[in-house]
Short mmCIF file of C-alpha atoms in Angstrom, two decimals:
data_model
loop_
_atom_site.label_atom_id
_atom_site.label_comp_id
_atom_site.label_asym_id
_atom_site.label_seq_id
_atom_site.Cartn_x
_atom_site.Cartn_y
_atom_site.Cartn_z
CA UNK G 1 136.22 105.48 -14.01
CA UNK G 2 133.76 107.79 -15.72
CA UNK G 3 132.22 108.20 -19.13
CA UNK G 4 132.18 105.64 -21.90
CA UNK G 5 135.44 103.96 -20.83
CA UNK G 6 133.50 102.36 -17.95
CA UNK G 7 131.54 100.10 -20.33
CA UNK G 8 134.50 98.74 -22.28
CA UNK G 9 135.08 95.63 -20.21
CA UNK G 10 131.42 94.75 -19.54
CA UNK G 11 130.65 91.53 -21.41
CA UNK G 12 127.13 91.69 -22.84
CA UNK G 13 125.58 88.83 -24.81
CA UNK G 14 122.79 89.65 -27.24
CA UNK G 15 121.01 86.45 -28.24
CA UNK G 16 119.21 86.98 -31.52
CA UNK G 17 115.96 85.00 -31.81
CA UNK G 18 114.98 84.50 -35.43
CA UNK G 19 117.86 86.48 -36.93
CA UNK G 20 116.06 89.81 -36.37
CA UNK G 21 117.30 93.26 -37.27
CA UNK G 22 116.49 94.79 -33.88
CA UNK G 23 118.99 92.49 -32.14
CA UNK G 24 121.62 93.42 -34.74
CA UNK G 25 120.84 97.12 -34.18
CA UNK G 26 121.24 96.68 -30.40
CA UNK G 27 124.66 95.08 -30.91
CA UNK G 28 125.78 97.98 -33.12
CA UNK G 29 124.37 100.59 -30.72
CA UNK G 30 126.19 98.97 -27.77
CA UNK G 31 129.47 99.01 -29.70
CA UNK G 32 128.90 102.67 -30.57
CA UNK G 33 128.57 103.39 -26.82
CA UNK G 34 131.99 101.84 -26.18
CA UNK G 35 130.84 98.40 -25.07
CA UNK G 36 133.89 96.64 -26.48
CA UNK G 37 132.97 93.20 -25.20
CA UNK G 38 129.60 92.63 -26.92
CA UNK G 39 128.91 89.20 -28.31
CA UNK G 40 126.11 88.35 -30.69
CA UNK G 41 124.76 84.82 -30.59
CA UNK G 42 121.95 82.99 -32.31
CA UNK G 43 119.03 81.76 -30.24
CA UNK G 44 119.84 78.35 -28.85
CA UNK G 45 118.18 75.41 -30.53
CA UNK G 46 120.52 72.73 -29.21
CA UNK G 47 122.68 71.79 -26.27
CA UNK G 48 125.76 73.07 -28.12
CA UNK G 49 124.21 76.53 -28.51
CA UNK G 50 123.30 76.73 -24.81
CA UNK G 51 126.81 75.59 -23.95
CA UNK G 52 128.20 78.34 -26.21
CA UNK G 53 126.33 81.00 -24.25
CA UNK G 54 127.59 79.65 -20.93
CA UNK G 55 131.19 79.51 -22.16
CA UNK G 56 131.11 83.25 -22.91
CA UNK G 57 130.19 83.95 -19.26
CA UNK G 58 128.51 87.28 -20.03
CA UNK G 59 127.84 89.84 -17.29
CA UNK G 60 124.45 90.55 -18.90
CA UNK G 61 122.46 88.31 -21.28
CA UNK G 62 119.58 89.61 -23.37
CA UNK G 63 117.50 87.39 -25.64
CA UNK G 64 115.92 89.66 -28.27
CA UNK G 65 112.87 88.82 -30.32
CA UNK G 66 110.75 91.09 -32.50
CA UNK G 67 107.06 91.03 -31.51
CA UNK G 68 103.96 93.22 -31.74
CA UNK G 69 103.72 93.69 -27.95
CA UNK G 70 106.66 94.86 -25.85
CA UNK G 71 107.57 92.58 -22.95
CA UNK G 72 110.66 92.41 -20.77
CA UNK G 73 110.62 89.03 -19.03
CA UNK G 74 112.83 87.26 -16.53
CA UNK G 75 114.45 83.97 -17.46
CA UNK G 76 113.33 81.00 -15.43
CA UNK G 77 115.49 77.89 -15.02
CA UNK G 78 114.34 75.52 -12.32
CA UNK G 79 113.65 71.92 -11.54
CA UNK G 80 115.00 68.75 -10.02
CA UNK G 81 118.58 68.22 -11.06
CA UNK G 82 118.40 64.44 -10.74
CA UNK G 83 121.88 63.96 -9.33
CA UNK G 84 120.42 63.13 -5.90
CA UNK G 85 116.96 62.87 -4.40
CA UNK G 86 115.21 66.20 -3.94
CA UNK G 87 118.03 68.38 -5.35
CA UNK G 88 116.10 71.29 -6.83
CA UNK G 89 117.85 74.18 -8.56
CA UNK G 90 116.49 77.64 -9.41
CA UNK G 91 118.16 80.53 -11.19
CA UNK G 92 118.45 83.57 -8.91
CA UNK G 93 116.24 86.45 -10.25
CA UNK G 94 117.52 89.33 -8.11
CA UNK G 95 119.93 90.89 -10.62
CA UNK G 96 117.55 90.19 -13.49
CA UNK G 97 114.77 92.08 -11.67
CA UNK G 98 117.12 95.02 -11.11
CA UNK G 99 118.10 95.05 -14.78
CA UNK G 100 114.47 94.69 -15.88
CA UNK G 101 113.43 97.81 -13.96
CA UNK G 102 115.59 100.08 -16.13
CA UNK G 103 113.61 99.35 -19.31
CA UNK G 104 110.36 101.08 -18.35
CA UNK G 105 111.57 104.67 -18.55
CA UNK G 106 113.64 104.32 -21.70
CA UNK G 107 110.97 102.44 -23.67
CA UNK G 108 108.20 104.79 -22.51
CA UNK G 109 110.32 107.73 -23.72
CA UNK G 110 109.96 106.39 -27.28
CA UNK G 111 106.24 105.65 -26.89
CA UNK G 112 106.42 101.94 -26.05
CA UNK G 113 104.73 100.72 -22.87
CA UNK G 114 106.43 97.46 -21.82
CA UNK G 115 104.87 94.65 -19.81
CA UNK G 116 107.01 93.00 -17.13
CA UNK G 117 104.75 90.06 -16.34
CA UNK G 118 105.83 86.46 -16.55
CA UNK G 119 109.03 84.66 -17.34
CA UNK G 120 110.46 82.70 -20.21
CA UNK G 121 111.47 79.24 -19.10
CA UNK G 122 114.55 77.50 -20.35
CA UNK G 123 113.75 73.83 -19.74
CA UNK G 124 116.11 72.40 -17.14
CA UNK G 125 116.42 69.27 -19.27
CA UNK G 126 118.16 71.42 -21.92
CA UNK G 127 120.73 72.93 -19.54
CA UNK G 128 121.00 70.65 -16.49
CA UNK G 129 124.55 69.69 -17.48
CA UNK G 130 125.52 73.38 -17.81
CA UNK G 131 125.52 74.70 -14.20
CA UNK G 132 126.09 78.31 -15.32
CA UNK G 133 122.41 78.59 -16.31
CA UNK G 134 121.15 77.96 -12.77
CA UNK G 135 124.16 79.04 -10.66
CA UNK G 136 125.13 82.34 -12.29
CA UNK G 137 123.36 85.41 -10.90
CA UNK G 138 124.00 87.90 -13.73
CA UNK G 139 120.94 89.41 -15.45
CA UNK G 140 119.34 87.20 -18.07
CA UNK G 141 116.31 88.77 -19.71
CA UNK G 142 114.04 88.06 -22.66
CA UNK G 143 113.05 91.18 -24.58
CA UNK G 144 110.14 91.15 -27.00
CA UNK G 145 109.98 94.45 -28.86
CA UNK G 146 108.30 95.86 -31.93
CA UNK G 147 110.57 96.86 -34.76
CA UNK G 148 110.51 100.59 -34.16
CA UNK G 149 112.68 103.67 -34.33
CA UNK G 150 114.71 104.24 -31.18
CA UNK G 151 114.36 100.75 -29.67
CA UNK G 152 118.05 99.87 -29.94
CA UNK G 153 119.14 103.11 -28.25
CA UNK G 154 116.50 102.71 -25.50
CA UNK G 155 117.79 99.20 -24.79
CA UNK G 156 121.38 100.46 -24.66
CA UNK G 157 120.38 103.18 -22.19
CA UNK G 158 118.66 100.58 -19.96
CA UNK G 159 121.79 98.40 -20.02
CA UNK G 160 124.01 101.41 -19.27
CA UNK G 161 121.79 102.38 -16.34
CA UNK G 162 122.04 98.87 -14.92
CA UNK G 163 125.84 99.02 -14.95
CA UNK G 164 125.91 102.58 -13.55
CA UNK G 165 123.83 101.78 -10.47
#
């Protein structure tokens, strides 16, 4: 399958932190590029919201927050599960690292130099009863970007490149 039809069935979740316009613009730009399975969610503030994300089972999850400095961070979920002694769980970062690598070129093309250091931790206590958060291997990134012209399209290009690889 070639062209825009390829993206139609790829489920992408954009999690909007703070009801920001950039996240809304990314959702619209993805839809314009024929991503027919884009879901927009609010940033989780409760167990129910985390559960809602997991129920969607996206192939790519991007938490978007507007910030002065551009950062593309991995999502960390790890800790002792508590169901038996010594049972530690950790979210696999491999696909997230692959997805993260596609942002550098596209953001630099619009004059934004992203940092890739660190991770945003989702406390295991919040999601320990939702195995998807630590068992699923799909990319889950946190994007902090300035509100700037071209950001939404750069993000879409990075997501497209991930799925094309």
